[in-house]
Amino acid sequence: MKLIFSSALLFFLSVSSSLTYAACSFDIEVGDYLRFSSTAMSVEKSCGSVTVNLKHSGQLPEKIMGHNWVLSKSADVQPVATAGMSAGLAAEYVPQADARVIAFSEVIGGGQSTSVSFSTDGLTIGDGYTFFCSFPGHSYSMRGLLTVES
């Protein structure tokens, strides 16, 4: 009986360890510095929807050291960031109704948190996507890659 139980347990553990689950939610932390806690995200197309939870663990207010999370195709990062500076804080430093912007969060300051959810329907497997902070001057160092897998 012990042999059957042990064999069944071993089989279950070997099968369950080979299973992978799609990461459809991510927690990213920022602070009073110019970097995200993570610079790479991998999502599976099957998620349907992805949520990014952004937490600012610093002390400085949003007008001085605000951060947000913006997603665009990698080729569009610089033009979107430049247009975002003109949009201003009231528009979260994101050009409004700009098709190049896939998703974005509000700008937050020290001690604040926010979330953004977006559909994977418009994302293409193999395309290059970059997430970045569009607060003026931050996009050069606060960025990471998002890959879409099948």
Short mmCIF file of N, CA and C in Angstrom, two decimals:
data_model
loop_
_atom_site.label_atom_id
_atom_site.label_comp_id
_atom_site.label_asym_id
_atom_site.label_seq_id
_atom_site.Cartn_x
_atom_site.Cartn_y
_atom_site.Cartn_z
N MET A 1 0.82 -1.19 0.00
CA MET A 1 0.00 0.00 0.00
C MET A 1 0.87 1.25 0.00
N LYS A 2 1.95 1.23 0.84
CA LYS A 2 2.85 2.36 0.88
C LYS A 2 3.50 2.58 -0.48
N LEU A 3 3.82 1.49 -1.17
CA LEU A 3 4.46 1.59 -2.47
C LEU A 3 3.52 2.25 -3.48
N ILE A 4 2.26 1.88 -3.46
CA ILE A 4 1.28 2.47 -4.38
C ILE A 4 1.11 3.95 -4.07
N PHE A 5 0.98 4.28 -2.79
CA PHE A 5 0.82 5.68 -2.39
C PHE A 5 2.05 6.49 -2.78
N SER A 6 3.24 5.96 -2.51
CA SER A 6 4.48 6.66 -2.83
C SER A 6 4.62 6.86 -4.34
N SER A 7 4.27 5.84 -5.10
CA SER A 7 4.34 5.94 -6.56
C SER A 7 3.36 6.98 -7.08
N ALA A 8 2.16 6.98 -6.54
CA ALA A 8 1.15 7.96 -6.96
C ALA A 8 1.60 9.38 -6.61
N LEU A 9 2.15 9.55 -5.42
CA LEU A 9 2.63 10.86 -5.00
C LEU A 9 3.77 11.33 -5.88
N LEU A 10 4.71 10.45 -6.17
CA LEU A 10 5.84 10.79 -7.03
C LEU A 10 5.35 11.17 -8.42
N PHE A 11 4.39 10.44 -8.97
CA PHE A 11 3.84 10.75 -10.28
C PHE A 11 3.17 12.13 -10.26
N PHE A 12 2.36 12.38 -9.25
CA PHE A 12 1.67 13.67 -9.15
C PHE A 12 2.66 14.82 -9.08
N LEU A 13 3.69 14.68 -8.26
CA LEU A 13 4.68 15.75 -8.11
C LEU A 13 5.45 15.98 -9.40
N SER A 14 5.78 14.92 -10.12
CA SER A 14 6.53 15.09 -11.36
C SER A 14 5.66 15.75 -12.43
N VAL A 15 4.38 15.43 -12.47
CA VAL A 15 3.48 16.05 -13.45
C VAL A 15 3.20 17.49 -13.07
N SER A 16 2.92 17.75 -11.80
CA SER A 16 2.56 19.11 -11.39
C SER A 16 3.74 20.06 -11.51
N SER A 17 4.97 19.58 -11.32
CA SER A 17 6.11 20.48 -11.42
C SER A 17 6.39 20.86 -12.87
N SER A 18 5.92 20.07 -13.81
CA SER A 18 6.15 20.40 -15.21
C SER A 18 5.08 21.33 -15.77
N LEU A 19 4.01 21.52 -15.03
CA LEU A 19 2.97 22.43 -15.48
C LEU A 19 3.38 23.86 -15.18
N THR A 20 3.11 24.75 -16.12
CA THR A 20 3.38 26.17 -15.87
C THR A 20 2.08 26.93 -16.03
N TYR A 21 1.98 27.98 -15.29
CA TYR A 21 0.77 28.79 -15.33
C TYR A 21 1.11 30.16 -15.86
N ALA A 22 0.21 30.72 -16.64
CA ALA A 22 0.43 32.03 -17.23
C ALA A 22 0.44 33.09 -16.13
N ALA A 23 1.43 33.97 -16.20
CA ALA A 23 1.47 35.10 -15.28
C ALA A 23 0.61 36.20 -15.90
N CYS A 24 -0.50 36.46 -15.27
CA CYS A 24 -1.44 37.45 -15.80
C CYS A 24 -1.52 38.68 -14.91
N SER A 25 -0.76 38.69 -13.83
CA SER A 25 -0.73 39.83 -12.91
C SER A 25 0.71 40.03 -12.43
N PHE A 26 1.13 41.28 -12.38
CA PHE A 26 2.50 41.60 -12.00
C PHE A 26 2.50 42.70 -10.95
N ASP A 27 3.39 42.59 -9.99
CA ASP A 27 3.59 43.62 -8.98
C ASP A 27 4.95 44.27 -9.25
N ILE A 28 4.93 45.57 -9.48
CA ILE A 28 6.16 46.30 -9.76
C ILE A 28 6.28 47.43 -8.74
N GLU A 29 7.47 47.56 -8.19
CA GLU A 29 7.71 48.60 -7.19
C GLU A 29 8.67 49.65 -7.75
N VAL A 30 8.41 50.89 -7.40
CA VAL A 30 9.28 52.02 -7.74
C VAL A 30 9.53 52.80 -6.46
N GLY A 31 10.48 53.69 -6.50
CA GLY A 31 10.76 54.51 -5.32
C GLY A 31 11.30 55.86 -5.74
N ASP A 32 12.09 56.47 -4.90
CA ASP A 32 12.68 57.77 -5.20
C ASP A 32 13.97 57.61 -6.00
N TYR A 33 13.90 56.81 -7.02
CA TYR A 33 15.03 56.52 -7.90
C TYR A 33 14.45 56.23 -9.28
N LEU A 34 15.28 56.05 -10.25
CA LEU A 34 14.82 55.90 -11.63
C LEU A 34 14.95 54.47 -12.12
N ARG A 35 14.19 53.57 -11.51
CA ARG A 35 14.17 52.19 -12.01
C ARG A 35 12.93 51.46 -11.49
N PHE A 36 12.51 50.50 -12.30
CA PHE A 36 11.44 49.60 -11.90
C PHE A 36 12.07 48.41 -11.18
N SER A 37 11.32 47.77 -10.30
CA SER A 37 11.85 46.58 -9.61
C SER A 37 12.00 45.41 -10.57
N SER A 38 11.34 45.47 -11.70
CA SER A 38 11.43 44.42 -12.71
C SER A 38 11.62 45.07 -14.07
N THR A 39 12.51 44.52 -14.88
CA THR A 39 12.73 45.07 -16.21
C THR A 39 12.33 44.10 -17.31
N ALA A 40 11.64 43.04 -16.94
CA ALA A 40 11.16 42.08 -17.93
C ALA A 40 9.86 41.46 -17.44
N MET A 41 8.92 41.34 -18.35
CA MET A 41 7.65 40.69 -18.07
C MET A 41 7.33 39.78 -19.24
N SER A 42 6.83 38.60 -18.95
CA SER A 42 6.43 37.67 -19.99
C SER A 42 4.98 37.28 -19.74
N VAL A 43 4.13 37.53 -20.72
CA VAL A 43 2.72 37.20 -20.59
C VAL A 43 2.33 36.19 -21.66
N GLU A 44 1.36 35.39 -21.34
CA GLU A 44 0.85 34.45 -22.32
C GLU A 44 -0.41 35.05 -22.94
N LYS A 45 -0.52 34.90 -24.22
CA LYS A 45 -1.67 35.42 -24.97
C LYS A 45 -2.97 34.91 -24.36
N SER A 46 -2.94 33.71 -23.80
CA SER A 46 -4.14 33.10 -23.22
C SER A 46 -4.65 33.82 -21.98
N CYS A 47 -3.86 34.73 -21.42
CA CYS A 47 -4.32 35.47 -20.24
C CYS A 47 -5.62 36.23 -20.53
N GLY A 48 -5.73 36.75 -21.71
CA GLY A 48 -6.91 37.56 -22.04
C GLY A 48 -6.78 38.96 -21.51
N SER A 49 -6.44 39.09 -20.24
CA SER A 49 -6.25 40.39 -19.60
C SER A 49 -5.04 40.31 -18.68
N VAL A 50 -4.27 41.39 -18.65
CA VAL A 50 -3.09 41.48 -17.79
C VAL A 50 -3.27 42.66 -16.84
N THR A 51 -2.88 42.48 -15.60
CA THR A 51 -2.95 43.56 -14.61
C THR A 51 -1.55 43.84 -14.08
N VAL A 52 -1.20 45.12 -14.04
CA VAL A 52 0.07 45.56 -13.46
C VAL A 52 -0.27 46.39 -12.24
N ASN A 53 0.26 45.98 -11.09
CA ASN A 53 0.09 46.72 -9.83
C ASN A 53 1.38 47.47 -9.57
N LEU A 54 1.29 48.79 -9.53
CA LEU A 54 2.46 49.64 -9.35
C LEU A 54 2.42 50.26 -7.96
N LYS A 55 3.52 50.10 -7.22
CA LYS A 55 3.61 50.64 -5.86
C LYS A 55 4.82 51.56 -5.76
N HIS A 56 4.62 52.78 -5.28
CA HIS A 56 5.70 53.75 -5.09
C HIS A 56 6.09 53.72 -3.62
N SER A 57 7.22 53.13 -3.31
CA SER A 57 7.65 52.98 -1.92
C SER A 57 8.50 54.15 -1.42
N GLY A 58 8.68 55.16 -2.26
CA GLY A 58 9.49 56.30 -1.88
C GLY A 58 8.73 57.31 -1.03
N GLN A 59 9.34 58.47 -0.84
CA GLN A 59 8.78 59.53 -0.01
C GLN A 59 8.34 60.76 -0.82
N LEU A 60 8.93 60.96 -1.98
CA LEU A 60 8.71 62.19 -2.73
C LEU A 60 7.35 62.22 -3.42
N PRO A 61 6.73 63.40 -3.50
CA PRO A 61 5.40 63.52 -4.12
C PRO A 61 5.46 63.35 -5.65
N GLU A 62 4.29 63.13 -6.22
CA GLU A 62 4.21 62.87 -7.67
C GLU A 62 4.72 64.02 -8.52
N LYS A 63 4.62 65.25 -8.05
CA LYS A 63 5.09 66.39 -8.84
C LYS A 63 6.61 66.45 -8.93
N ILE A 64 7.29 65.81 -7.98
CA ILE A 64 8.76 65.83 -7.96
C ILE A 64 9.35 64.52 -8.47
N MET A 65 8.84 63.39 -7.99
CA MET A 65 9.36 62.08 -8.38
C MET A 65 8.21 61.13 -8.65
N GLY A 66 7.30 61.57 -9.50
CA GLY A 66 6.17 60.72 -9.86
C GLY A 66 6.58 59.63 -10.84
N HIS A 67 5.85 58.54 -10.78
CA HIS A 67 6.10 57.43 -11.70
C HIS A 67 4.77 56.88 -12.20
N ASN A 68 4.80 56.39 -13.42
CA ASN A 68 3.67 55.67 -13.97
C ASN A 68 4.20 54.47 -14.75
N TRP A 69 3.30 53.73 -15.34
CA TRP A 69 3.65 52.54 -16.13
C TRP A 69 2.92 52.67 -17.45
N VAL A 70 3.68 52.74 -18.54
CA VAL A 70 3.11 52.92 -19.87
C VAL A 70 3.62 51.78 -20.75
N LEU A 71 2.75 51.25 -21.60
CA LEU A 71 3.13 50.18 -22.53
C LEU A 71 2.90 50.63 -23.96
N SER A 72 3.90 50.42 -24.80
CA SER A 72 3.78 50.69 -26.23
C SER A 72 4.67 49.71 -26.97
N LYS A 73 4.57 49.71 -28.29
CA LYS A 73 5.54 48.94 -29.07
C LYS A 73 6.90 49.58 -28.84
N SER A 74 7.93 48.79 -28.87
CA SER A 74 9.28 49.29 -28.57
C SER A 74 9.68 50.45 -29.47
N ALA A 75 9.30 50.40 -30.73
CA ALA A 75 9.65 51.47 -31.67
C ALA A 75 8.95 52.79 -31.34
N ASP A 76 7.89 52.75 -30.56
CA ASP A 76 7.11 53.95 -30.26
C ASP A 76 7.46 54.61 -28.93
N VAL A 77 8.36 54.05 -28.16
CA VAL A 77 8.64 54.57 -26.81
C VAL A 77 9.05 56.04 -26.85
N GLN A 78 10.06 56.38 -27.64
CA GLN A 78 10.56 57.75 -27.62
C GLN A 78 9.51 58.75 -28.10
N PRO A 79 8.81 58.50 -29.22
CA PRO A 79 7.79 59.46 -29.63
C PRO A 79 6.65 59.60 -28.62
N VAL A 80 6.27 58.50 -27.98
CA VAL A 80 5.20 58.57 -26.97
C VAL A 80 5.68 59.34 -25.75
N ALA A 81 6.90 59.08 -25.30
CA ALA A 81 7.44 59.80 -24.14
C ALA A 81 7.56 61.29 -24.42
N THR A 82 8.00 61.65 -25.61
CA THR A 82 8.12 63.06 -25.98
C THR A 82 6.75 63.73 -26.02
N ALA A 83 5.78 63.07 -26.61
CA ALA A 83 4.41 63.62 -26.66
C ALA A 83 3.81 63.69 -25.26
N GLY A 84 4.19 62.76 -24.40
CA GLY A 84 3.69 62.76 -23.03
C GLY A 84 4.15 63.96 -22.23
N MET A 85 5.37 64.42 -22.47
CA MET A 85 5.86 65.60 -21.76
C MET A 85 4.98 66.81 -22.06
N SER A 86 4.55 66.93 -23.31
CA SER A 86 3.66 68.04 -23.68
C SER A 86 2.28 67.88 -23.08
N ALA A 87 1.85 66.65 -22.86
CA ALA A 87 0.51 66.40 -22.31
C ALA A 87 0.41 66.86 -20.87
N GLY A 88 1.50 66.76 -20.11
CA GLY A 88 1.53 67.26 -18.74
C GLY A 88 1.01 66.28 -17.71
N LEU A 89 1.18 66.67 -16.44
CA LEU A 89 0.79 65.83 -15.32
C LEU A 89 -0.71 65.57 -15.28
N ALA A 90 -1.51 66.57 -15.65
CA ALA A 90 -2.97 66.39 -15.63
C ALA A 90 -3.41 65.25 -16.54
N ALA A 91 -2.61 64.96 -17.58
CA ALA A 91 -2.91 63.87 -18.51
C ALA A 91 -2.01 62.66 -18.24
N GLU A 92 -1.40 62.60 -17.05
CA GLU A 92 -0.53 61.49 -16.63
C GLU A 92 0.74 61.40 -17.48
N TYR A 93 1.13 62.49 -18.14
CA TYR A 93 2.27 62.52 -19.05
C TYR A 93 2.13 61.47 -20.16
N VAL A 94 0.90 61.30 -20.62
CA VAL A 94 0.60 60.35 -21.69
C VAL A 94 -0.24 61.09 -22.73
N PRO A 95 0.15 61.03 -24.01
CA PRO A 95 -0.67 61.67 -25.03
C PRO A 95 -2.04 60.99 -25.10
N GLN A 96 -3.09 61.74 -24.91
CA GLN A 96 -4.43 61.19 -24.85
C GLN A 96 -4.91 60.74 -26.23
N ALA A 97 -5.64 59.65 -26.26
CA ALA A 97 -6.22 59.07 -27.48
C ALA A 97 -5.14 58.78 -28.53
N ASP A 98 -3.97 58.40 -28.09
CA ASP A 98 -2.87 58.06 -28.99
C ASP A 98 -2.84 56.55 -29.17
N ALA A 99 -3.03 56.10 -30.40
CA ALA A 99 -3.11 54.67 -30.69
C ALA A 99 -1.81 53.93 -30.38
N ARG A 100 -0.70 54.65 -30.26
CA ARG A 100 0.58 54.00 -29.95
C ARG A 100 0.65 53.56 -28.49
N VAL A 101 -0.21 54.12 -27.65
CA VAL A 101 -0.24 53.77 -26.23
C VAL A 101 -1.18 52.58 -26.05
N ILE A 102 -0.64 51.46 -25.61
CA ILE A 102 -1.44 50.25 -25.40
C ILE A 102 -2.13 50.29 -24.05
N ALA A 103 -1.41 50.73 -23.03
CA ALA A 103 -1.97 50.82 -21.68
C ALA A 103 -1.13 51.80 -20.88
N PHE A 104 -1.75 52.40 -19.85
CA PHE A 104 -0.99 53.28 -18.96
C PHE A 104 -1.70 53.42 -17.62
N SER A 105 -0.89 53.69 -16.61
CA SER A 105 -1.43 53.93 -15.28
C SER A 105 -1.37 55.42 -14.98
N GLU A 106 -1.99 55.80 -13.89
CA GLU A 106 -1.87 57.17 -13.44
C GLU A 106 -0.47 57.39 -12.85
N VAL A 107 -0.07 58.64 -12.74
CA VAL A 107 1.19 58.99 -12.09
C VAL A 107 0.97 58.97 -10.59
N ILE A 108 1.88 58.30 -9.87
CA ILE A 108 1.75 58.22 -8.41
C ILE A 108 3.02 58.73 -7.75
N GLY A 109 2.87 59.17 -6.51
CA GLY A 109 4.00 59.63 -5.70
C GLY A 109 4.24 58.68 -4.55
N GLY A 110 5.18 59.06 -3.69
CA GLY A 110 5.56 58.23 -2.55
C GLY A 110 4.39 57.77 -1.71
N GLY A 111 4.38 56.48 -1.38
CA GLY A 111 3.33 55.90 -0.55
C GLY A 111 2.05 55.54 -1.28
N GLN A 112 2.00 55.80 -2.58
CA GLN A 112 0.78 55.52 -3.34
C GLN A 112 0.92 54.25 -4.17
N SER A 113 -0.22 53.70 -4.56
CA SER A 113 -0.28 52.52 -5.43
C SER A 113 -1.35 52.74 -6.48
N THR A 114 -1.22 52.06 -7.59
CA THR A 114 -2.22 52.10 -8.65
C THR A 114 -2.15 50.79 -9.43
N SER A 115 -3.14 50.55 -10.24
CA SER A 115 -3.17 49.36 -11.10
C SER A 115 -3.66 49.74 -12.47
N VAL A 116 -3.24 48.98 -13.44
CA VAL A 116 -3.75 49.12 -14.80
C VAL A 116 -3.96 47.72 -15.36
N SER A 117 -5.07 47.53 -16.05
CA SER A 117 -5.36 46.26 -16.71
C SER A 117 -5.55 46.52 -18.19
N PHE A 118 -5.13 45.57 -18.99
CA PHE A 118 -5.28 45.71 -20.44
C PHE A 118 -5.45 44.34 -21.07
N SER A 119 -6.06 44.33 -22.23
CA SER A 119 -6.35 43.10 -22.96
C SER A 119 -5.11 42.63 -23.73
N THR A 120 -4.96 41.33 -23.83
CA THR A 120 -3.89 40.78 -24.66
C THR A 120 -4.33 40.63 -26.11
N ASP A 121 -5.59 40.93 -26.40
CA ASP A 121 -6.10 40.76 -27.76
C ASP A 121 -5.31 41.54 -28.80
N GLY A 122 -4.88 42.75 -28.46
CA GLY A 122 -4.15 43.58 -29.41
C GLY A 122 -2.66 43.31 -29.46
N LEU A 123 -2.17 42.40 -28.62
CA LEU A 123 -0.75 42.09 -28.59
C LEU A 123 -0.44 40.92 -29.52
N THR A 124 0.71 41.00 -30.19
CA THR A 124 1.10 39.98 -31.15
C THR A 124 2.33 39.23 -30.65
N ILE A 125 2.26 37.93 -30.70
CA ILE A 125 3.40 37.09 -30.30
C ILE A 125 4.58 37.42 -31.21
N GLY A 126 5.73 37.67 -30.62
CA GLY A 126 6.93 37.97 -31.39
C GLY A 126 7.21 39.45 -31.59
N ASP A 127 6.22 40.32 -31.40
CA ASP A 127 6.44 41.76 -31.52
C ASP A 127 7.18 42.26 -30.28
N GLY A 128 7.88 43.37 -30.43
CA GLY A 128 8.60 43.96 -29.31
C GLY A 128 7.76 45.00 -28.60
N TYR A 129 7.59 44.85 -27.30
CA TYR A 129 6.84 45.80 -26.48
C TYR A 129 7.74 46.27 -25.35
N THR A 130 7.62 47.55 -25.02
CA THR A 130 8.40 48.13 -23.94
C THR A 130 7.47 48.83 -22.97
N PHE A 131 7.71 48.62 -21.68
CA PHE A 131 6.99 49.40 -20.67
C PHE A 131 7.98 50.41 -20.11
N PHE A 132 7.48 51.59 -19.76
CA PHE A 132 8.35 52.67 -19.32
C PHE A 132 7.58 53.66 -18.47
N CYS A 133 8.31 54.54 -17.80
CA CYS A 133 7.72 55.64 -17.04
C CYS A 133 7.79 56.87 -17.93
N SER A 134 6.67 57.54 -18.14
CA SER A 134 6.65 58.69 -19.03
C SER A 134 6.81 60.03 -18.31
N PHE A 135 7.06 60.00 -16.99
CA PHE A 135 7.37 61.24 -16.27
C PHE A 135 8.59 61.85 -16.96
N PRO A 136 8.61 63.17 -17.17
CA PRO A 136 9.71 63.79 -17.93
C PRO A 136 11.11 63.36 -17.44
N GLY A 137 11.89 62.86 -18.39
CA GLY A 137 13.25 62.44 -18.12
C GLY A 137 13.41 61.02 -17.61
N HIS A 138 12.33 60.36 -17.29
CA HIS A 138 12.43 59.02 -16.69
C HIS A 138 12.50 57.89 -17.72
N SER A 139 11.98 58.10 -18.91
CA SER A 139 11.84 56.99 -19.86
C SER A 139 13.17 56.42 -20.34
N TYR A 140 14.25 57.18 -20.20
CA TYR A 140 15.54 56.68 -20.65
C TYR A 140 16.06 55.55 -19.78
N SER A 141 15.80 55.62 -18.48
CA SER A 141 16.32 54.58 -17.59
C SER A 141 15.22 53.70 -16.99
N MET A 142 14.00 54.19 -16.95
CA MET A 142 12.89 53.41 -16.39
C MET A 142 12.13 52.73 -17.51
N ARG A 143 12.63 51.58 -17.90
CA ARG A 143 11.96 50.83 -18.96
C ARG A 143 12.28 49.36 -18.83
N GLY A 144 11.44 48.56 -19.47
CA GLY A 144 11.63 47.12 -19.47
C GLY A 144 10.94 46.52 -20.67
N LEU A 145 11.17 45.25 -20.90
CA LEU A 145 10.59 44.56 -22.06
C LEU A 145 9.44 43.67 -21.64
N LEU A 146 8.40 43.69 -22.44
CA LEU A 146 7.26 42.79 -22.26
C LEU A 146 7.22 41.88 -23.46
N THR A 147 7.25 40.58 -23.22
CA THR A 147 7.15 39.62 -24.31
C THR A 147 5.83 38.88 -24.21
N VAL A 148 5.30 38.54 -25.36
CA VAL A 148 4.03 37.81 -25.44
C VAL A 148 4.34 36.42 -25.98
N GLU A 149 3.88 35.42 -25.26
CA GLU A 149 4.12 34.03 -25.64
C GLU A 149 2.79 33.34 -25.91
N SER A 150 2.88 32.22 -26.62
CA SER A 150 1.65 31.48 -26.94
C SER A 150 1.22 30.61 -25.79
#
